[in-house]
Coordinates of N, CA and C and ligand atoms in Angstrom, one line a residue:
X1 N -21.8 4.1 9.5 CA -21.0 3.1 8.7 C -19.7 3.7 8.4
X2 N -18.6 3.0 8.7 CA -17.2 3.5 8.5 C -16.6 2.8 7.3
X3 N -16.1 3.5 6.4 CA -15.4 2.9 5.2 C -13.9 3.3 5.2
X4 N -13.1 2.4 4.8 CA -11.7 2.7 4.5 C -11.5 2.6 3.0
X5 N -11.0 3.7 2.5 CA -10.6 3.8 1.1 C -9.1 3.6 1.0
X6 N -8.7 2.6 0.3 CA -7.2 2.4 0.1 C -6.9 2.8 -1.3
X7 N -6.3 3.9 -1.5 CA -6.2 4.4 -2.9 C -5.0 5.4 -2.9
X8 N -4.0 5.2 -3.8 CA -2.9 6.0 -3.8 C -3.0 7.3 -4.8
X9 N -4.0 7.2 -5.7 CA -4.2 8.3 -6.6 C -5.0 9.4 -5.9
X10 N -4.4 10.5 -5.7 CA -5.1 11.6 -4.8 C -6.4 12.0 -5.4
X11 N -6.5 12.1 -6.7 CA -7.7 12.6 -7.4 C -8.9 11.6 -7.1
X12 N -8.6 10.3 -7.3 CA -9.6 9.3 -7.1 C -10.0 9.2 -5.7
X13 N -9.0 9.3 -4.8 CA -9.2 9.2 -3.4 C -10.2 10.3 -2.9
X14 N -9.9 11.5 -3.4 CA -10.7 12.7 -3.0 C -12.2 12.5 -3.5
X15 N -12.2 12.0 -4.8 CA -13.5 11.8 -5.4 C -14.3 10.8 -4.6
X16 N -13.7 9.7 -4.2 CA -14.4 8.7 -3.4 C -14.8 9.2 -2.1
X17 N -13.9 9.9 -1.5 CA -14.1 10.5 -0.1 C -15.3 11.4 -0.2
X18 N -15.4 12.2 -1.2 CA -16.5 13.2 -1.3 C -17.8 12.4 -1.5
X19 N -17.8 11.5 -2.5 CA -19.0 10.7 -2.8 C -19.5 10.0 -1.7
X20 N -18.7 9.2 -1.0 CA -19.2 8.4 0.1 C -19.6 9.3 1.3
X21 N -18.9 10.4 1.6 CA -19.3 11.3 2.6 C -20.7 11.8 2.4
X22 N -20.9 12.3 1.1 CA -22.2 12.8 0.8 C -23.3 11.7 0.9
X23 N -22.9 10.5 0.7 CA -23.9 9.4 0.9 C -24.1 9.0 2.3
X24 N -23.4 9.7 3.2 CA -23.6 9.5 4.7 C -22.7 8.5 5.4
X25 N -21.6 8.2 4.7 CA -20.6 7.3 5.3 C -19.5 8.1 6.0
X26 N -18.9 7.5 7.0 CA -17.7 8.1 7.6 C -16.5 7.5 6.9
X27 N -15.7 8.3 6.3 CA -14.6 7.8 5.4 C -13.2 8.1 5.9
X28 N -12.4 7.1 5.9 CA -10.9 7.3 6.1 C -10.2 6.9 4.8
X29 N -9.1 7.6 4.5 CA -8.3 7.2 3.3 C -6.9 6.8 3.7
X30 N -6.5 5.7 3.1 CA -5.1 5.3 3.3 C -4.4 5.3 1.9
X31 N -3.3 6.0 1.8 CA -2.7 6.2 0.4 C -1.8 5.0 0.0
X32 N -1.6 4.1 0.9 CA -0.7 2.9 0.6 C -1.1 1.7 1.5
X33 N -0.5 0.6 1.2 CA -0.9 -0.7 1.9 C -0.5 -0.7 3.3
X34 N 0.7 -0.2 3.6 CA 1.2 -0.2 5.0 C 0.3 0.7 5.9
X35 N -0.1 1.9 5.4 CA -1.0 2.7 6.2 C -2.3 2.0 6.4
X36 N -2.8 1.4 5.3 CA -4.1 0.7 5.4 C -4.0 -0.4 6.5
X37 N -3.0 -1.2 6.6 CA -2.8 -2.2 7.6 C -2.8 -1.6 9.0
X38 N -2.1 -0.5 9.1 CA -2.1 0.2 10.4 C -3.5 0.7 10.8
X39 N -4.2 1.3 9.8 CA -5.5 1.8 10.2 C -6.5 0.7 10.5
X40 N -6.4 -0.4 9.7 CA -7.3 -1.6 10.0 C -7.0 -2.2 11.4
X41 N -5.7 -2.1 11.7 CA -5.3 -2.6 13.0 C -5.8 -1.8 14.2
X42 N -6.1 -0.5 14.0 CA -6.5 0.3 15.1 C -8.0 0.7 15.1
X43 N -8.6 0.6 13.9 CA -10.0 1.0 13.8 C -10.9 0.0 13.2
X44 N -12.2 0.0 13.6 CA -13.1 -1.0 13.1 C -13.8 -0.4 11.9
X45 N -13.7 -1.0 10.7 CA -14.3 -0.5 9.5 C -15.4 -1.5 9.1
X46 N -16.5 -1.0 8.5 CA -17.6 -1.8 8.1 C -17.3 -2.4 6.7
X47 N -16.4 -1.6 5.9 CA -16.1 -2.1 4.6 C -14.8 -1.4 4.1
X48 N -14.0 -2.1 3.3 CA -12.8 -1.6 2.8 C -12.9 -1.5 1.2
X49 N -12.7 -0.4 0.6 CA -12.5 -0.3 -0.8 C -11.0 -0.3 -1.1
X50 N -10.6 -1.3 -1.8 CA -9.2 -1.6 -1.9 C -8.7 -1.5 -3.4
X51 N -7.7 -0.6 -3.6 CA -7.0 -0.6 -4.9 C -5.9 -1.7 -4.8
X52 N -5.5 -2.1 -6.0 CA -4.5 -3.2 -6.0 C -3.1 -2.6 -6.2
X53 N -2.9 -1.8 -7.2 CA -1.6 -1.2 -7.5 C -1.3 -0.1 -6.5
X54 N -0.5 -0.3 -5.5 CA -0.2 0.7 -4.5 C 1.3 0.7 -4.3
X55 N 1.8 1.8 -3.9 CA 3.3 1.8 -3.6 C 3.6 0.9 -2.4
X56 N 4.7 0.2 -2.4 CA 5.0 -0.7 -1.3 C 4.2 -1.9 -1.2
X57 N 3.5 -2.1 -0.1 CA 2.6 -3.2 0.1 C 1.4 -3.0 -0.8
X58 N 1.2 -4.0 -1.7 CA 0.1 -3.8 -2.6 C -1.2 -4.3 -2.1
X59 N -2.3 -4.2 -2.9 CA -3.6 -4.6 -2.4 C -3.7 -6.1 -2.2
X60 N -3.0 -6.9 -3.0 CA -3.0 -8.4 -2.8 C -2.5 -8.7 -1.4
X61 N -1.4 -8.0 -1.0 CA -0.8 -8.3 0.3 C -1.7 -7.8 1.4
X62 N -2.4 -6.7 1.2 CA -3.3 -6.2 2.3 C -4.4 -7.2 2.5
X63 N -5.0 -7.7 1.4 CA -6.1 -8.7 1.5 C -5.6 -10.0 2.1
X64 N -4.5 -10.5 1.7 CA -3.9 -11.7 2.2 C -3.7 -11.6 3.7
X65 N -3.1 -10.5 4.1 CA -2.9 -10.2 5.5 C -4.2 -10.1 6.3
X66 N -5.1 -9.4 5.8 CA -6.4 -9.2 6.4 C -7.1 -10.6 6.7
X67 N -7.2 -11.4 5.7 CA -7.9 -12.7 5.9 C -7.1 -13.6 6.7
X68 N -5.8 -13.6 6.5 CA -4.9 -14.4 7.3 C -5.0 -14.1 8.8
X69 N -5.3 -12.9 9.1 CA -5.4 -12.5 10.5 C -6.8 -12.8 11.0
X70 N -7.6 -13.4 10.1 CA -9.0 -13.8 10.5 C -10.0 -12.7 10.6
X71 N -9.7 -11.5 10.0 CA -10.7 -10.4 9.9 C -11.6 -10.6 8.8
X72 N -12.9 -10.4 9.1 CA -13.9 -10.7 8.1 C -14.5 -9.4 7.4
X73 N -13.9 -8.3 7.7 CA -14.3 -7.0 7.1 C -14.5 -7.2 5.6
X74 N -15.7 -6.8 5.1 CA -16.0 -6.9 3.7 C -15.0 -6.1 2.9
X75 N -14.5 -6.6 1.7 CA -13.6 -5.9 0.9 C -14.1 -5.8 -0.5
X76 N -14.2 -4.6 -1.1 CA -14.5 -4.4 -2.5 C -13.2 -4.0 -3.2
X77 N -12.7 -4.7 -4.1 CA -11.5 -4.4 -4.9 C -11.9 -3.4 -6.0
X78 N -11.3 -2.3 -6.1 CA -11.5 -1.3 -7.1 C -10.2 -1.0 -7.8
X79 N -10.1 -1.5 -9.0 CA -8.8 -1.5 -9.7 C -8.9 -1.4 -11.2
X80 N -7.8 -0.9 -11.8 CA -7.8 -0.8 -13.2 C -7.5 -2.2 -13.9
X81 N -7.1 -3.1 -13.0 CA -6.7 -4.4 -13.5 C -8.0 -5.2 -13.9
X82 N -8.2 -5.5 -15.2 CA -9.4 -6.1 -15.6 C -9.3 -7.5 -16.1
X83 N -8.1 -8.1 -15.9 CA -8.0 -9.5 -16.3 C -8.9 -10.4 -15.5
X84 N -9.4 -11.4 -16.2 CA -10.2 -12.4 -15.4 C -9.4 -13.0 -14.3
X85 N -8.1 -13.3 -14.6 CA -7.3 -14.0 -13.6 C -7.2 -13.1 -12.3
X86 N -7.2 -11.8 -12.5 CA -7.1 -10.9 -11.3 C -8.4 -10.9 -10.5
X87 N -9.5 -10.9 -11.2 CA -10.8 -11.0 -10.5 C -10.9 -12.3 -9.7
X88 N -10.5 -13.4 -10.4 CA -10.5 -14.7 -9.7 C -9.6 -14.7 -8.5
X89 N -8.4 -14.2 -8.7 CA -7.5 -14.1 -7.6 C -8.1 -13.3 -6.4
X90 N -8.7 -12.2 -6.7 CA -9.2 -11.3 -5.7 C -10.3 -12.0 -4.9
X91 N -11.2 -12.7 -5.6 CA -12.3 -13.4 -4.9 C -11.8 -14.6 -4.1
X92 N -10.8 -15.2 -4.7 CA -10.2 -16.4 -4.0 C -9.5 -16.0 -2.7
X93 N -8.9 -14.8 -2.8 CA -8.2 -14.3 -1.6 C -9.2 -13.8 -0.5
X94 N -10.5 -13.7 -0.9 CA -11.5 -13.4 0.1 C -12.1 -12.0 -0.1
X95 N -12.0 -11.4 -1.3 CA -12.7 -10.2 -1.5 C -14.2 -10.5 -1.7
X96 N -15.0 -9.5 -1.4 CA -16.5 -9.7 -1.5 C -17.0 -9.3 -2.9
X97 N -16.3 -8.3 -3.5 CA -16.7 -7.9 -4.8 C -15.5 -7.2 -5.5
X98 N -15.7 -7.0 -6.8 CA -14.6 -6.5 -7.7 C -15.1 -5.6 -8.7
X99 N -14.7 -4.4 -8.8 CA -15.1 -3.4 -9.7 C -13.9 -2.8 -10.5
X100 N -14.1 -2.7 -11.8 CA -12.9 -2.3 -12.6 C -13.1 -0.8 -12.9
X101 N -11.9 -0.1 -12.8 CA -11.9 1.3 -13.2 C -11.7 1.4 -14.7
X102 N -12.2 2.4 -15.4 CA -13.1 3.5 -14.8 C -14.4 3.0 -14.4
X103 N -15.0 3.6 -13.4 CA -16.3 3.1 -12.9 C -17.3 4.3 -12.7
X104 N -18.5 3.9 -12.6 CA -19.5 5.0 -12.3 C -19.7 4.9 -10.8
X105 N -19.7 6.1 -10.1 CA -19.8 6.1 -8.7 C -21.1 5.5 -8.2
X106 N -22.2 5.7 -9.0 CA -23.5 5.2 -8.6 C -23.5 3.7 -8.5
X107 N -22.7 3.0 -9.4 CA -22.6 1.6 -9.4 C -21.8 1.1 -8.2
X108 N -20.7 1.8 -7.9 CA -19.8 1.5 -6.7 C -20.7 1.6 -5.5
X109 N -21.4 2.7 -5.4 CA -22.3 3.0 -4.2 C -23.3 1.8 -4.0
X110 N -23.9 1.5 -5.1 CA -24.9 0.4 -5.1 C -24.3 -0.9 -4.6
X111 N -23.1 -1.2 -5.1 CA -22.4 -2.4 -4.7 C -22.0 -2.4 -3.2
X112 N -21.5 -1.3 -2.8 CA -21.2 -1.1 -1.4 C -22.4 -1.3 -0.5
X113 N -23.5 -0.7 -0.9 CA -24.8 -0.9 -0.1 C -25.2 -2.3 -0.1
X114 N -25.1 -3.0 -1.2 CA -25.5 -4.4 -1.3 C -24.7 -5.3 -0.3
X115 N -23.4 -5.1 -0.3 CA -22.5 -5.8 0.6 C -22.8 -5.5 2.0
X116 N -23.1 -4.3 2.4 CA -23.3 -3.9 3.7 C -24.7 -4.4 4.2
X117 N -25.6 -4.7 3.3 CA -26.9 -5.2 3.7 C -26.9 -6.7 4.0
X118 N -25.9 -7.4 3.5 CA -25.7 -8.8 3.8 C -25.5 -9.0 5.3
X119 N -26.1 -10.0 5.9 CA -25.8 -10.3 7.3 C -24.4 -10.7 7.5
X120 N -23.7 -10.2 8.5 CA -22.3 -10.5 8.6 C -22.1 -12.0 8.8
X121 N -21.1 -12.5 8.1 CA -20.8 -14.0 8.2 C -20.4 -14.3 9.7
X122 N -21.1 -15.3 10.2 CA -20.8 -15.7 11.6 C -19.5 -16.6 11.5
X123 N -18.5 -16.0 12.0 CA -17.2 -16.7 11.9 C -17.1 -17.8 12.9
X124 N -16.7 -19.0 12.5 CA -16.4 -20.0 13.5 C -15.3 -19.6 14.4
X125 N -15.4 -20.0 15.6 CA -14.4 -19.5 16.6 C -13.7 -20.7 17.2
X126 N -14.1 -21.9 16.8 CA -13.4 -23.1 17.3 C -13.0 -23.9 16.0
X127 N -11.8 -24.3 16.0 CA -11.3 -25.1 14.8 C -10.6 -26.4 15.3
X128 N -10.7 -27.4 14.5 CA -10.2 -28.7 15.0 C -9.6 -29.5 13.8
X129 N -8.4 -30.1 14.1 CA -7.8 -31.0 13.2 C -7.4 -32.2 14.0
X130 N -8.0 -33.4 13.7 CA -7.7 -34.6 14.5 C -8.1 -34.2 16.0
X131 N -7.2 -34.4 16.9 CA -7.5 -34.1 18.3 C -6.9 -32.8 18.8
X132 N -6.5 -32.0 17.8 CA -6.0 -30.7 18.1 C -7.1 -29.7 17.9
X133 N -7.3 -28.8 19.0 CA -8.4 -27.9 18.9 C -8.0 -26.5 19.3
X134 N -8.5 -25.5 18.6 CA -8.1 -24.1 18.9 C -9.4 -23.3 19.0
X135 N -9.5 -22.7 20.2 CA -10.6 -21.8 20.5 C -10.2 -20.4 20.4
X136 N -10.6 -19.7 19.3 CA -10.1 -18.3 19.1 C -10.6 -17.4 20.2
X137 N -11.9 -17.4 20.5 CA -12.5 -16.6 21.5 C -11.8 -16.8 22.9
X138 N -11.7 -18.0 23.3 CA -11.1 -18.4 24.6 C -9.6 -18.3 24.6
X139 N -9.0 -18.0 23.4 CA -7.6 -18.0 23.2 C -6.9 -19.2 23.9
X140 N -7.4 -20.4 23.4 CA -7.0 -21.6 24.1 C -6.7 -22.6 23.0
X141 N -5.6 -23.4 23.1 CA -5.3 -24.5 22.2 C -5.2 -25.7 23.1
X142 N -5.8 -26.8 22.6 CA -5.6 -28.1 23.3 C -5.3 -29.2 22.3
X143 N -4.6 -30.2 22.8 CA -4.4 -31.4 22.0 C -4.8 -32.6 22.9
X144 N -5.7 -33.4 22.4 CA -6.1 -34.6 23.2 C -6.7 -34.1 24.6
X145 N -7.3 -32.9 24.6 CA -7.8 -32.4 25.8 C -6.8 -31.7 26.7
X146 N -5.5 -31.8 26.3 CA -4.5 -31.2 27.1 C -4.2 -29.8 26.7
X147 N -4.1 -28.9 27.6 CA -3.9 -27.5 27.2 C -2.5 -27.3 26.7
X148 N -2.3 -26.6 25.6 CA -1.0 -26.3 25.1 C -0.6 -24.8 25.5
X149 N 0.6 -24.7 25.9 CA 1.1 -23.4 26.4 C 1.8 -22.7 25.3
X150 N 1.1 -21.9 24.5 CA 1.7 -21.2 23.3 C 1.9 -19.7 23.6
X151 N 2.9 -19.2 22.9 CA 3.2 -17.8 22.9 C 2.1 -17.1 22.0
X152 N 2.0 -15.8 22.0 CA 1.1 -15.1 21.2 C 1.3 -15.4 19.7
X153 N 2.6 -15.4 19.3 CA 2.9 -15.6 17.9 C 2.6 -17.1 17.5
X154 N 2.9 -18.0 18.4 CA 2.6 -19.4 18.1 C 1.1 -19.6 18.0
X155 N 0.4 -18.9 18.8 CA -1.1 -19.0 18.7 C -1.6 -18.5 17.4
X156 N -1.1 -17.3 16.9 CA -1.5 -16.7 15.7 C -1.1 -17.7 14.5
X157 N 0.1 -18.2 14.6 CA 0.6 -19.1 13.6 C -0.3 -20.4 13.5
X158 N -0.6 -20.9 14.6 CA -1.5 -22.1 14.6 C -2.9 -21.8 14.1
X159 N -3.4 -20.6 14.5 CA -4.7 -20.2 14.1 C -4.8 -20.0 12.6
X160 N -3.7 -19.5 12.0 CA -3.6 -19.4 10.5 C -3.7 -20.8 9.9
X161 N -2.9 -21.7 10.4 CA -2.8 -23.1 9.8 C -4.1 -23.9 10.0
X162 N -4.7 -23.7 11.1 CA -5.8 -24.6 11.4 C -7.1 -24.1 10.8
X163 N -7.1 -22.8 10.3 CA -8.2 -22.3 9.6 C -8.2 -22.8 8.2
X164 N -7.1 -23.3 7.7 CA -7.0 -23.8 6.3 C -6.4 -25.2 6.3
X165 N -7.0 -26.1 7.0 CA -6.5 -27.5 7.1 C -6.3 -28.1 5.7
X166 N -5.2 -28.8 5.6 CA -4.9 -29.6 4.4 C -4.4 -28.7 3.2
X167 N -4.3 -27.4 3.5 CA -3.8 -26.4 2.5 C -2.3 -26.1 2.8
X168 N -1.5 -26.2 1.8 CA -0.1 -25.9 2.0 C 0.1 -24.3 2.0
X169 N 0.5 -23.8 3.1 CA 0.7 -22.3 3.2 C 2.2 -22.0 3.0
X170 N 2.5 -21.2 2.1 CA 3.9 -20.9 1.8 C 4.5 -20.0 2.9
X171 N 5.8 -20.1 3.0 CA 6.5 -19.3 4.0 C 6.2 -17.8 3.9
X172 N 6.2 -17.4 2.6 CA 5.9 -15.9 2.3 C 4.5 -15.6 2.9
X173 N 3.5 -16.4 2.6 CA 2.2 -16.1 3.0 C 2.1 -16.1 4.6
X174 N 2.8 -17.0 5.2 CA 2.8 -17.1 6.7 C 3.5 -15.8 7.2
X175 N 4.6 -15.5 6.6 CA 5.4 -14.3 7.1 C 4.6 -13.1 7.0
X176 N 3.8 -12.9 5.9 CA 2.9 -11.8 5.7 C 1.8 -11.8 6.7
X177 N 1.2 -12.9 6.9 CA 0.0 -13.0 7.8 C 0.4 -12.8 9.3
X178 N 1.5 -13.4 9.7 CA 1.8 -13.4 11.1 C 2.8 -12.3 11.5
X179 N 3.7 -12.0 10.6 CA 4.7 -11.0 10.9 C 4.5 -9.7 10.1
X180 N 3.4 -9.5 9.4 CA 3.2 -8.3 8.5 C 4.4 -8.1 7.6
X181 N 5.1 -9.2 7.2 CA 6.3 -9.0 6.4 C 6.1 -8.9 5.0
X182 N 6.7 -8.0 4.3 CA 6.5 -7.8 2.8 C 7.2 -8.9 2.1
X183 N 7.0 -8.9 0.7 CA 7.7 -9.9 -0.1 C 9.2 -9.7 0.0
X184 N 9.9 -10.8 0.0 CA 11.4 -10.7 0.1 C 11.9 -10.6 1.5
X185 N 11.1 -10.6 2.5 CA 11.5 -10.6 3.8 C 12.2 -11.9 4.2
X186 N 12.9 -11.9 5.3 CA 13.6 -13.1 5.7 C 12.6 -14.1 6.4
X187 N 12.3 -15.2 5.7 CA 11.3 -16.1 6.1 C 11.8 -17.2 7.1
X188 N 13.1 -17.0 7.5 CA 13.7 -17.9 8.5 C 12.9 -17.9 9.8
X189 N 12.4 -16.7 10.1 CA 11.6 -16.5 11.3 C 10.4 -17.5 11.3
X190 N 9.9 -17.8 10.1 CA 8.8 -18.7 10.0 C 9.2 -20.1 10.4
X191 N 10.4 -20.5 9.9 CA 10.9 -21.9 10.1 C 11.1 -22.1 11.6
X192 N 11.8 -21.0 12.2 CA 12.1 -21.1 13.6 C 10.8 -21.3 14.5
X193 N 9.8 -20.5 14.2 CA 8.6 -20.5 14.9 C 7.8 -21.8 14.7
X194 N 7.8 -22.3 13.5 CA 7.1 -23.5 13.2 C 7.8 -24.6 14.0
X195 N 9.1 -24.6 14.1 CA 9.8 -25.6 14.9 C 9.4 -25.6 16.4
X196 N 9.3 -24.4 16.9 CA 8.8 -24.2 18.3 C 7.4 -24.7 18.5
X197 N 6.6 -24.3 17.5 CA 5.2 -24.7 17.6 C 5.0 -26.2 17.5
X198 N 5.8 -26.8 16.6 CA 5.8 -28.3 16.5 C 6.2 -29.0 17.8
X199 N 7.2 -28.4 18.4 CA 7.7 -29.0 19.7 C 6.6 -29.1 20.7
X200 N 5.6 -28.2 20.6 CA 4.5 -28.2 21.6 C 3.3 -29.0 21.1
X201 N 3.0 -28.9 19.8 CA 1.8 -29.4 19.2 C 2.0 -30.9 18.8
X202 N 3.2 -31.2 18.3 CA 3.4 -32.6 17.7 C 4.3 -33.5 18.5
X203 N 5.5 -32.9 18.9 CA 6.5 -33.8 19.5 C 6.0 -34.7 20.6
X204 N 5.2 -34.2 21.5 CA 4.8 -35.1 22.6 C 3.8 -36.2 22.1
X205 N 3.3 -36.2 20.9 CA 2.2 -37.0 20.5 C 2.7 -37.9 19.3
X206 N 2.2 -39.2 19.3 CA 2.7 -40.1 18.2 C 2.2 -39.7 16.8
X207 N 1.0 -39.1 16.8 CA 0.4 -38.7 15.5 C 0.8 -37.3 15.1
X208 N 1.6 -37.1 14.0 CA 2.1 -35.8 13.6 C 1.1 -35.1 12.7
X209 N 0.8 -33.8 13.0 CA -0.2 -33.1 12.2 C 0.4 -32.0 11.4
X210 N 1.5 -31.5 11.8 CA 2.1 -30.3 11.2 C 3.3 -30.8 10.3
X211 N 3.0 -30.7 9.0 CA 3.9 -31.3 8.0 C 4.7 -30.2 7.2
X212 N 6.0 -30.5 7.0 CA 6.8 -29.6 6.2 C 6.7 -30.0 4.7
X213 N 6.4 -29.1 3.8 CA 6.4 -29.4 2.4 C 7.7 -28.7 1.9
X214 N 8.7 -29.6 1.7 CA 10.0 -29.1 1.4 C 10.1 -28.0 0.3
X215 N 10.7 -26.9 0.5 CA 10.9 -25.9 -0.5 C 9.6 -25.0 -0.7
X216 N 8.5 -25.4 0.0 CA 7.3 -24.6 -0.2 C 6.8 -24.0 1.1
X217 N 6.4 -24.8 2.0 CA 5.9 -24.3 3.2 C 5.4 -25.3 4.2
X218 N 4.2 -25.1 4.8 CA 3.7 -26.0 5.8 C 2.3 -26.2 5.7
X219 N 1.9 -27.4 6.1 CA 0.4 -27.8 6.1 C 0.1 -28.4 7.4
X220 N -1.1 -28.1 7.9 CA -1.6 -28.8 9.1 C -2.8 -29.7 8.6
X221 N -2.6 -31.0 8.9 CA -3.7 -31.9 8.4 C -3.7 -33.2 9.3
X222 N -4.8 -33.8 9.2 CA -5.0 -35.1 9.9 C -4.4 -36.2 9.0
X223 N -3.3 -36.8 9.4 CA -2.6 -37.8 8.5 C -3.5 -39.0 8.2
X224 N -4.5 -39.2 9.1 CA -5.5 -40.3 8.8 C -6.4 -40.0 7.7
X225 N -6.5 -38.7 7.3 CA -7.5 -38.3 6.3 C -7.0 -38.6 4.9
X226 N -5.7 -38.4 4.7 CA -5.2 -38.6 3.3 C -4.8 -40.0 3.0
Ligands
CA301 CA1 -3.3 2.6 -7.7

């Protein structure tokens, strides 16, 4: 079992590394969010222990990026932030568990074992909104049975939107998920790519599915539903 520990505090990181290694896990450590995203991109981990307050890209961003990219790797948030609103936010962003520092290693280990015992969530690989369909495994998008010729970015963008139908996704969230862009990045790239995607997904069809929410972001939904 491979674990990724995302922790900027050297003492805590070493402590976790030693503890989990002694418990039989293979452990990697990332000292910041950007390194974590890089390591997640290149290696398969069975679980990620994620600190929230990190230099640069923080834990919230890592988690948003991870789930936005469709990765189901279990995440346990380990943080000094003990506000209820933080816990809720963590779970809503797709964390599997949340433990507040200071913590007992025995409890952390027990929680990690519990998460790893759960059968992995079978992720859906085909998504549909109205007559628009996206097959992640087959890397194929169709509308009304007609194949859409999308670039890799357009496909990722559509995959993000179609996984969360009816939900308004902000430009910032989209920029983070599709372009690994930090807060404050230039989100014009999102608008440009949404326009290109729309030209393929919506323009040739009378029923429009990709809607702009002015000043906020974009939503993909069946207009017949609302
Ligand atoms: Ca920290």
